[in-house]
XYZ file of N, CA, C and O in Angstrom:
640
model
N 0.824 -1.199 0.000
C 0.000 0.000 0.000
C 0.868 1.263 0.000
O 0.570 2.207 -0.698
N 1.957 1.281 0.805
C 2.852 2.429 0.847
C 3.453 2.717 -0.519
O 3.626 3.866 -0.898
N 3.782 1.682 -1.259
C 4.361 1.848 -2.596
C 3.353 2.513 -3.513
O 3.703 3.376 -4.328
N 2.098 2.154 -3.410
C 1.050 2.744 -4.258
C 0.846 4.209 -3.892
O 0.729 5.069 -4.762
N 0.842 4.524 -2.605
C 0.680 5.909 -2.158
C 1.852 6.756 -2.665
O 1.664 7.861 -3.180
N 3.078 6.240 -2.531
C 4.253 6.966 -3.014
C 4.194 7.155 -4.529
O 4.523 8.218 -5.040
N 3.763 6.145 -5.248
C 3.645 6.229 -6.695
C 2.613 7.285 -7.078
O 2.854 8.122 -7.959
N 1.476 7.285 -6.394
C 0.428 8.278 -6.674
C 0.905 9.691 -6.356
O 0.622 10.627 -7.096
N 1.633 9.848 -5.238
C 2.187 11.162 -4.900
C 3.172 11.612 -5.976
O 3.198 12.769 -6.366
N 3.997 10.681 -6.452
C 4.952 10.997 -7.510
C 4.256 11.412 -8.795
O 4.646 12.373 -9.460
N 3.208 10.715 -9.139
C 2.448 11.057 -10.356
C 1.791 12.418 -10.196
O 1.842 13.259 -11.102
N 1.169 12.668 -9.044
C 0.542 13.963 -8.799
C 1.575 15.088 -8.846
O 1.316 16.156 -9.407
N 2.741 14.830 -8.269
C 3.813 15.828 -8.294
C 4.203 16.155 -9.735
O 4.343 17.324 -10.110
N 4.365 15.147 -10.557
C 4.697 15.368 -11.964
C 3.591 16.128 -12.691
O 3.860 17.019 -13.495
N 2.363 15.768 -12.406
C 1.228 16.433 -13.073
C 1.193 17.913 -12.730
O 0.926 18.756 -13.585
N 1.502 18.263 -11.487
C 1.430 19.666 -11.075
C 2.700 20.460 -11.396
O 2.635 21.634 -11.686
N 3.850 19.847 -11.338
C 5.106 20.576 -11.553
C 5.477 20.659 -13.029
O 5.974 21.671 -13.490
N 5.236 19.622 -13.812
C 5.666 19.598 -15.207
C 5.150 20.798 -16.017
O 5.928 21.414 -16.738
N 3.878 21.182 -15.879
C 3.443 22.353 -16.659
C 4.210 23.623 -16.304
O 4.486 24.438 -17.175
N 4.589 23.802 -15.033
C 5.343 24.992 -14.635
C 6.752 24.953 -15.200
O 7.277 25.959 -15.657
N 7.389 23.806 -15.183
C 8.733 23.676 -15.738
C 8.703 23.957 -17.236
O 9.580 24.622 -17.774
N 7.704 23.459 -17.908
C 7.573 23.690 -19.347
C 7.346 25.168 -19.632
O 7.930 25.725 -20.547
N 6.522 25.818 -18.826
C 6.267 27.253 -19.003
C 7.543 28.065 -18.820
O 7.806 28.995 -19.557
N 8.353 27.712 -17.832
C 9.605 28.429 -17.590
C 10.528 28.280 -18.796
O 11.161 29.236 -19.214
N 10.604 27.086 -19.361
C 11.438 26.883 -20.539
C 10.893 27.665 -21.722
O 11.644 28.244 -22.486
N 9.575 27.683 -21.894
C 8.965 28.432 -22.991
C 9.275 29.920 -22.865
O 9.592 30.570 -23.846
N 9.167 30.480 -21.641
C 9.443 31.897 -21.440
C 10.892 32.213 -21.779
O 11.180 33.181 -22.461
N 11.812 31.354 -21.312
C 13.227 31.580 -21.574
C 13.524 31.551 -23.067
O 14.214 32.422 -23.583
N 13.011 30.561 -23.771
C 13.282 30.477 -25.204
C 12.579 31.609 -25.949
O 13.115 32.121 -26.932
N 11.417 32.040 -25.469
C 10.720 33.174 -26.089
C 11.535 34.454 -25.886
O 11.726 35.224 -26.827
N 12.038 34.675 -24.678
C 12.900 35.842 -24.410
C 14.149 35.794 -25.289
O 14.520 36.800 -25.892
N 14.805 34.637 -25.345
C 16.018 34.521 -26.157
C 15.737 34.863 -27.617
O 16.546 35.548 -28.254
N 14.617 34.397 -28.146
C 14.278 34.689 -29.541
C 14.004 36.176 -29.730
O 14.455 36.778 -30.702
N 13.279 36.787 -28.795
C 13.001 38.228 -28.881
C 14.301 39.034 -28.805
O 14.483 40.005 -29.540
N 15.188 38.637 -27.916
C 16.471 39.336 -27.755
C 17.308 39.182 -29.026
O 17.853 40.161 -29.537
N 17.391 37.964 -29.527
C 18.126 37.712 -30.770
C 17.576 38.592 -31.897
O 18.340 39.267 -32.594
N 16.260 38.602 -32.060
C 15.632 39.410 -33.108
C 15.940 40.893 -32.936
O 16.202 41.602 -33.908
N 15.933 41.368 -31.696
C 16.217 42.776 -31.425
C 17.662 43.123 -31.765
O 17.933 44.152 -32.386
N 18.586 42.261 -31.381
C 20.011 42.496 -31.671
C 20.223 42.575 -33.187
O 20.912 43.480 -33.679
N 19.641 41.651 -33.925
C 19.777 41.639 -35.387
C 19.115 42.883 -35.986
O 19.681 43.539 -36.878
N 17.945 43.228 -35.483
C 17.210 44.406 -35.973
C 18.026 45.683 -35.770
O 18.156 46.504 -36.689
N 18.612 45.844 -34.592
C 19.434 47.027 -34.314
C 20.673 47.034 -35.213
O 21.032 48.074 -35.769
N 21.314 45.892 -35.368
C 22.492 45.805 -36.238
C 22.164 46.200 -37.669
O 22.881 46.989 -38.292
N 21.068 45.659 -38.187
C 20.666 46.001 -39.555
C 20.255 47.467 -39.672
O 20.552 48.124 -40.675
N 19.606 47.987 -38.644
C 19.214 49.406 -38.653
C 20.451 50.293 -38.680
O 20.478 51.326 -39.347
N 21.506 49.885 -37.949
C 22.753 50.650 -37.976
C 23.359 50.644 -39.378
O 23.784 51.682 -39.881
N 23.402 49.475 -40.030
C 24.016 49.419 -41.363
C 23.273 50.297 -42.360
O 23.871 50.819 -43.293
N 21.955 50.462 -42.150
C 21.120 51.230 -43.082
C 20.841 52.649 -42.587
O 20.068 53.375 -43.219
N 21.410 53.011 -41.433
C 21.158 54.330 -40.823
C 19.664 54.572 -40.616
O 19.160 55.667 -40.837
N 18.963 53.548 -40.168
C 17.518 53.615 -39.959
C 17.240 54.193 -38.564
O 17.127 53.467 -37.580
N 17.131 55.502 -38.502
C 16.953 56.189 -37.221
C 15.624 55.867 -36.555
O 15.545 55.826 -35.324
N 14.572 55.623 -37.325
C 13.274 55.295 -36.733
C 13.361 54.016 -35.905
O 12.893 53.964 -34.766
N 13.980 52.984 -36.459
C 14.133 51.723 -35.731
C 15.057 51.908 -34.533
O 14.763 51.421 -33.438
N 16.160 52.606 -34.729
C 17.099 52.811 -33.625
C 16.454 53.602 -32.490
O 16.664 53.283 -31.313
N 15.677 54.615 -32.813
C 14.980 55.400 -31.776
C 14.097 54.492 -30.919
O 13.992 54.681 -29.713
N 13.478 53.489 -31.545
C 12.560 52.589 -30.830
C 13.300 51.599 -29.932
O 12.833 51.294 -28.834
N 14.450 51.102 -30.391
C 15.114 50.007 -29.684
C 16.364 50.410 -28.913
O 17.042 49.550 -28.353
N 16.688 51.690 -28.879
C 17.816 52.165 -28.083
C 17.247 52.852 -26.833
O 16.486 53.814 -26.932
N 17.614 52.339 -25.689
C 17.086 52.801 -24.399
C 17.425 54.263 -24.144
O 18.464 54.750 -24.589
N 16.595 54.942 -23.380
C 16.801 56.372 -23.077
C 18.096 56.625 -22.308
O 18.677 57.698 -22.399
N 18.588 55.634 -21.561
C 19.824 55.782 -20.789
C 21.027 55.121 -21.475
O 22.027 54.798 -20.822
N 20.944 54.942 -22.766
C 21.958 54.217 -23.544
C 23.354 54.821 -23.424
O 23.535 56.039 -23.462
N 24.347 53.927 -23.291
C 25.760 54.298 -23.359
C 26.443 53.378 -24.367
O 26.238 52.161 -24.347
N 27.257 53.967 -25.223
C 27.911 53.236 -26.304
C 29.422 53.485 -26.218
O 29.858 54.627 -26.317
N 30.185 52.420 -26.013
C 31.640 52.532 -26.058
C 32.083 51.948 -27.390
O 31.930 50.754 -27.639
N 32.616 52.804 -28.257
C 32.979 52.341 -29.594
C 34.359 51.698 -29.602
O 35.040 51.625 -28.568
N 34.781 51.236 -30.770
C 36.053 50.510 -30.889
C 37.269 51.379 -30.617
O 38.365 50.868 -30.394
N 37.079 52.704 -30.611
C 38.196 53.601 -30.306
C 38.241 53.963 -28.825
O 39.110 54.706 -28.401
N 37.278 53.455 -28.050
C 37.237 53.727 -26.620
C 36.412 54.945 -26.241
O 36.320 55.285 -25.066
N 35.805 55.604 -27.219
C 34.977 56.772 -26.920
C 33.615 56.332 -26.398
O 33.021 55.382 -26.918
N 33.148 57.037 -25.382
C 31.838 56.755 -24.798
C 30.855 57.792 -25.315
O 31.090 58.996 -25.224
N 29.759 57.271 -25.875
C 28.732 58.152 -26.439
C 27.411 57.943 -25.703
O 27.030 56.794 -25.415
N 26.721 59.030 -25.444
C 25.369 58.945 -24.888
C 24.418 58.534 -26.015
O 24.810 58.465 -27.191
N 23.180 58.329 -25.683
C 22.168 57.999 -26.697
C 22.117 59.092 -27.759
O 22.144 58.825 -28.961
N 22.033 60.344 -27.316
C 21.951 61.469 -28.254
C 23.197 61.544 -29.135
O 23.097 61.764 -30.348
N 24.376 61.339 -28.536
C 25.628 61.360 -29.298
C 25.649 60.247 -30.344
O 26.024 60.462 -31.494
N 25.259 59.024 -29.929
C 25.322 57.896 -30.845
C 24.312 58.041 -31.983
O 24.641 57.797 -33.144
N 23.093 58.467 -31.655
C 22.098 58.681 -32.715
C 22.533 59.829 -33.627
O 22.278 59.798 -34.837
N 23.239 60.820 -33.072
C 23.799 61.900 -33.893
C 24.857 61.379 -34.847
O 24.938 61.799 -36.010
N 25.679 60.435 -34.370
C 26.690 59.790 -35.213
C 26.011 59.051 -36.376
O 26.451 59.136 -37.526
N 24.913 58.340 -36.078
C 24.184 57.626 -37.134
C 23.577 58.619 -38.116
O 23.629 58.413 -39.333
N 23.044 59.708 -37.605
C 22.471 60.738 -38.489
C 23.556 61.318 -39.392
O 23.335 61.538 -40.590
N 24.742 61.550 -38.837
C 25.867 62.063 -39.624
C 26.238 61.078 -40.732
O 26.499 61.472 -41.866
N 26.250 59.771 -40.410
C 26.506 58.733 -41.421
C 25.450 58.816 -42.522
O 25.768 58.721 -43.706
N 24.198 58.953 -42.099
C 23.094 59.020 -43.068
C 23.252 60.244 -43.977
O 23.104 60.150 -45.193
N 23.560 61.396 -43.363
C 23.739 62.632 -44.138
C 24.875 62.512 -45.151
O 24.846 63.141 -46.209
N 25.902 61.695 -44.824
C 27.058 61.515 -45.714
C 26.922 60.272 -46.596
O 27.874 59.865 -47.252
N 25.731 59.664 -46.598
C 25.446 58.465 -47.403
C 26.408 57.311 -47.127
O 26.795 56.585 -48.038
N 26.812 57.138 -45.884
C 27.668 56.020 -45.498
C 26.794 54.869 -45.011
O 25.974 55.052 -44.102
N 26.941 53.718 -45.630
C 26.240 52.526 -45.172
C 27.219 51.364 -45.180
O 28.291 51.449 -45.765
N 26.845 50.289 -44.527
C 27.631 49.062 -44.560
C 26.830 48.038 -45.342
O 25.649 47.824 -45.064
N 27.465 47.410 -46.349
C 26.732 46.483 -47.199
C 26.227 45.247 -46.470
O 25.307 44.608 -46.916
N 26.805 44.934 -45.347
C 26.340 43.769 -44.614
C 26.914 43.722 -43.223
O 27.968 44.290 -42.958
N 26.204 43.053 -42.359
C 26.656 42.859 -40.990
C 26.334 41.423 -40.628
O 25.179 41.007 -40.687
N 27.360 40.684 -40.290
C 27.182 39.284 -39.948
C 27.401 39.116 -38.451
O 28.269 39.766 -37.867
N 26.620 38.254 -37.839
C 26.762 37.945 -36.420
C 27.281 36.524 -36.275
O 26.767 35.606 -36.906
N 28.320 36.359 -35.453
C 28.887 35.035 -35.173
C 29.036 34.860 -33.669
O 29.156 35.840 -32.938
N 29.086 33.598 -33.253
C 29.403 33.252 -31.866
C 28.516 34.011 -30.877
O 28.992 34.512 -29.859
N 27.228 34.095 -31.177
C 26.283 34.848 -30.355
C 25.891 34.045 -29.116
O 25.529 32.874 -29.217
N 25.996 34.685 -27.942
C 25.585 34.073 -26.680
C 24.658 35.041 -25.956
O 24.966 36.230 -25.849
N 23.554 34.500 -25.442
C 22.562 35.316 -24.750
C 22.345 34.731 -23.354
O 22.129 33.529 -23.202
N 22.415 35.602 -22.351
C 22.108 35.214 -20.971
C 21.046 36.182 -20.455
O 21.242 37.396 -20.505
N 19.943 35.637 -19.970
C 18.824 36.456 -19.511
C 18.703 36.341 -17.998
O 18.732 35.239 -17.453
N 18.580 37.491 -17.344
C 18.365 37.561 -15.901
C 17.213 38.524 -15.665
O 17.405 39.746 -15.681
N 16.021 37.963 -15.507
C 14.803 38.752 -15.336
C 14.598 39.679 -16.532
O 14.423 39.197 -17.635
N 14.678 40.987 -16.319
C 14.428 41.934 -17.420
C 15.729 42.503 -17.998
O 15.724 43.512 -18.692
N 16.855 41.827 -17.742
C 18.154 42.239 -18.274
C 18.738 41.072 -19.079
O 18.686 39.926 -18.644
N 19.289 41.382 -20.244
C 19.933 40.359 -21.072
C 21.347 40.802 -21.409
O 21.585 41.985 -21.692
N 22.263 39.851 -21.365
C 23.653 40.077 -21.742
C 23.906 39.297 -23.028
O 23.656 38.093 -23.078
N 24.390 40.001 -24.040
C 24.624 39.377 -25.331
C 26.074 39.630 -25.725
O 26.542 40.772 -25.686
N 26.783 38.564 -26.078
C 28.144 38.699 -26.581
C 28.221 38.026 -27.936
O 27.421 37.138 -28.247
N 29.172 38.457 -28.735
C 29.346 37.849 -30.037
C 30.390 38.572 -30.850
O 31.127 39.424 -30.342
N 30.438 38.211 -32.110
C 31.361 38.818 -33.059
C 30.555 39.380 -34.220
O 29.639 38.723 -34.724
N 30.894 40.598 -34.621
C 30.334 41.195 -35.834
C 31.401 41.179 -36.910
O 32.565 41.496 -36.640
N 31.001 40.826 -38.108
C 31.859 40.913 -39.286
C 31.163 41.896 -40.216
O 29.988 41.727 -40.546
N 31.887 42.958 -40.605
C 31.283 43.947 -41.489
C 32.331 44.559 -42.396
O 33.528 44.485 -42.141
N 31.834 45.148 -43.467
C 32.701 45.934 -44.346
C 31.972 47.232 -44.622
O 30.756 47.310 -44.493
N 32.717 48.234 -44.949
C 32.119 49.549 -45.153
C 32.721 50.530 -44.179
O 33.555 50.178 -43.347
N 32.286 51.768 -44.281
C 32.831 52.835 -43.440
C 32.153 52.813 -42.083
O 30.957 53.078 -41.970
N 32.905 52.503 -41.049
C 32.346 52.471 -39.700
C 32.261 53.868 -39.086
O 31.477 54.101 -38.183
N 33.077 54.774 -39.595
C 33.105 56.131 -39.058
C 32.815 57.123 -40.179
O 32.871 56.782 -41.349
N 32.561 58.349 -39.807
C 32.272 59.383 -40.808
C 33.517 60.152 -41.213
O 33.466 60.960 -42.116
N 34.655 59.907 -40.540
C 35.899 60.612 -40.892
C 37.073 59.654 -40.913
O 37.186 58.781 -40.047
N 37.914 59.783 -41.886
C 39.201 59.079 -41.962
C 39.141 57.576 -41.690
O 39.974 57.044 -40.968
N 38.180 56.900 -42.257
C 38.121 55.457 -42.087
C 38.761 54.817 -43.306
O 38.115 54.519 -44.288
N 40.073 54.624 -43.238
C 40.838 54.129 -44.380
C 40.621 52.651 -44.668
O 41.013 52.158 -45.707
N 40.020 51.917 -43.764
C 39.830 50.478 -43.949
C 38.417 50.132 -44.401
O 37.965 49.008 -44.215
N 37.710 51.067 -44.997
C 36.311 50.870 -45.342
C 36.084 49.715 -46.307
O 35.034 49.096 -46.293
N 37.039 49.400 -47.152
C 36.834 48.367 -48.170
C 37.045 46.953 -47.633
O 36.506 46.004 -48.174
N 37.821 46.795 -46.590
C 38.112 45.442 -46.129
C 37.149 45.011 -45.021
O 36.605 45.827 -44.279
N 36.963 43.721 -44.940
C 36.104 43.145 -43.915
C 36.803 43.227 -42.566
O 38.006 43.005 -42.470
N 36.035 43.576 -41.528
C 36.603 43.684 -40.180
C 35.746 42.928 -39.182
O 34.554 42.730 -39.396
N 36.367 42.551 -38.083
C 35.683 41.809 -37.018
C 35.774 42.589 -35.723
O 36.805 43.188 -35.438
N 34.714 42.539 -34.975
C 34.768 43.101 -33.633
C 34.036 42.196 -32.670
O 33.062 41.544 -33.026
N 34.573 42.119 -31.482
C 33.928 41.394 -30.382
C 33.086 42.414 -29.640
O 33.552 43.506 -29.332
N 31.824 42.074 -29.384
C 30.936 43.024 -28.731
C 30.266 42.429 -27.499
O 30.144 41.216 -27.367
N 29.865 43.327 -26.635
C 28.988 43.018 -25.515
C 27.846 44.015 -25.570
O 28.076 45.221 -25.710
N 26.637 43.490 -25.494
C 25.456 44.339 -25.451
C 24.654 43.962 -24.212
O 24.583 42.788 -23.840
N 24.050 44.961 -23.592
C 23.122 44.724 -22.493
C 21.787 45.283 -22.943
O 21.711 46.425 -23.419
N 20.757 44.456 -22.836
C 19.411 44.883 -23.187
C 18.542 44.858 -21.945
O 18.747 44.023 -21.045
N 17.593 45.763 -21.904
C 16.661 45.844 -20.782
C 15.251 45.806 -21.345
O 14.947 46.505 -22.320
N 14.401 45.012 -20.717
C 13.015 44.914 -21.164
C 12.177 45.951 -20.430
O 12.105 45.948 -19.201
N 11.602 46.856 -21.201
C 10.722 47.883 -20.643
C 9.449 47.936 -21.468
O 9.515 48.001 -22.703
N 8.327 47.902 -20.781
C 7.017 47.940 -21.445
C 6.910 46.866 -22.519
O 6.364 47.097 -23.602
N 7.469 45.684 -22.234
C 7.366 44.551 -23.143
C 8.309 44.581 -24.324
O 8.235 43.727 -25.200
N 9.224 45.565 -24.383
C 10.154 45.702 -25.510
C 11.587 45.611 -24.989
O 11.948 46.309 -24.041
N 12.399 44.762 -25.631
C 13.818 44.694 -25.307
C 14.522 45.857 -25.979
O 14.407 46.035 -27.194
N 15.211 46.674 -25.181
C 15.937 47.836 -25.703
C 17.409 47.716 -25.320
O 17.742 47.290 -24.214
N 18.273 48.113 -26.232
C 19.709 48.092 -25.933
C 20.041 49.283 -25.051
O 19.776 50.420 -25.409
N 20.650 48.991 -23.894
C 20.991 50.047 -22.947
C 22.506 50.264 -22.872
O 22.967 51.316 -22.443
N 23.288 49.270 -23.328
C 24.741 49.378 -23.252
C 25.368 48.590 -24.400
O 24.894 47.511 -24.753
N 26.432 49.153 -24.960
C 27.173 48.484 -26.031
C 28.649 48.795 -25.862
O 29.024 49.915 -25.542
N 29.482 47.773 -26.093
C 30.940 47.963 -26.094
C 31.505 47.040 -27.157
O 31.062 45.904 -27.302
N 32.474 47.556 -27.936
C 33.072 46.741 -29.003
C 34.570 46.959 -29.080
O 35.064 48.040 -28.772
N 35.264 45.923 -29.513
C 36.714 45.961 -29.687
C 37.047 45.242 -30.986
O 36.571 44.129 -31.216
N 37.867 45.873 -31.821
C 38.331 45.196 -33.030
C 39.144 43.968 -32.654
O 39.922 43.996 -31.690
N 38.978 42.892 -33.409
C 39.756 41.671 -33.215
C 40.201 41.140 -34.577
O 39.655 41.547 -35.616
N 41.164 40.255 -34.556
C 41.561 39.550 -35.783
C 40.480 38.545 -36.113
O 39.746 38.084 -35.235
N 40.373 38.149 -37.378
C 39.373 37.162 -37.777
C 39.566 35.881 -36.994
O 40.696 35.412 -36.832
N 38.472 35.337 -36.458
C 38.591 34.092 -35.673
C 38.943 32.903 -36.550
O 38.743 32.858 -37.696
């Protein structure tokens, strides 16, 4: 009889806990997909100087540390993109490699490698024709149901 009671308790435990475990996994994978989509969307918006998209997905408290070590506020960085747009500078493509996403509640940490060609800056970018790689870290924050990039840092690296 004890074995049957233990078996029934085990079955009941599985019936009640399994849906919650599945929901937690679904939420995590849903967040990861949303974060991935946002990172790609922002990257593509940067290559095309799409200020409307960037305005939507760049957090109001955004800080950007570029490959030269300069720190830009949201207004500074969007101004840099506007300057690129005014000078008709675009990047023909942006590839993402080695992407890793870690989610902690409403904060996400994303690391990876970008491969791009084109003019990254609006002045004296002598390497515009060759493909370049950078290792990046992005922090996204979920506000009002939207993942927004709040922090970015990048460093040029040799091709992996």
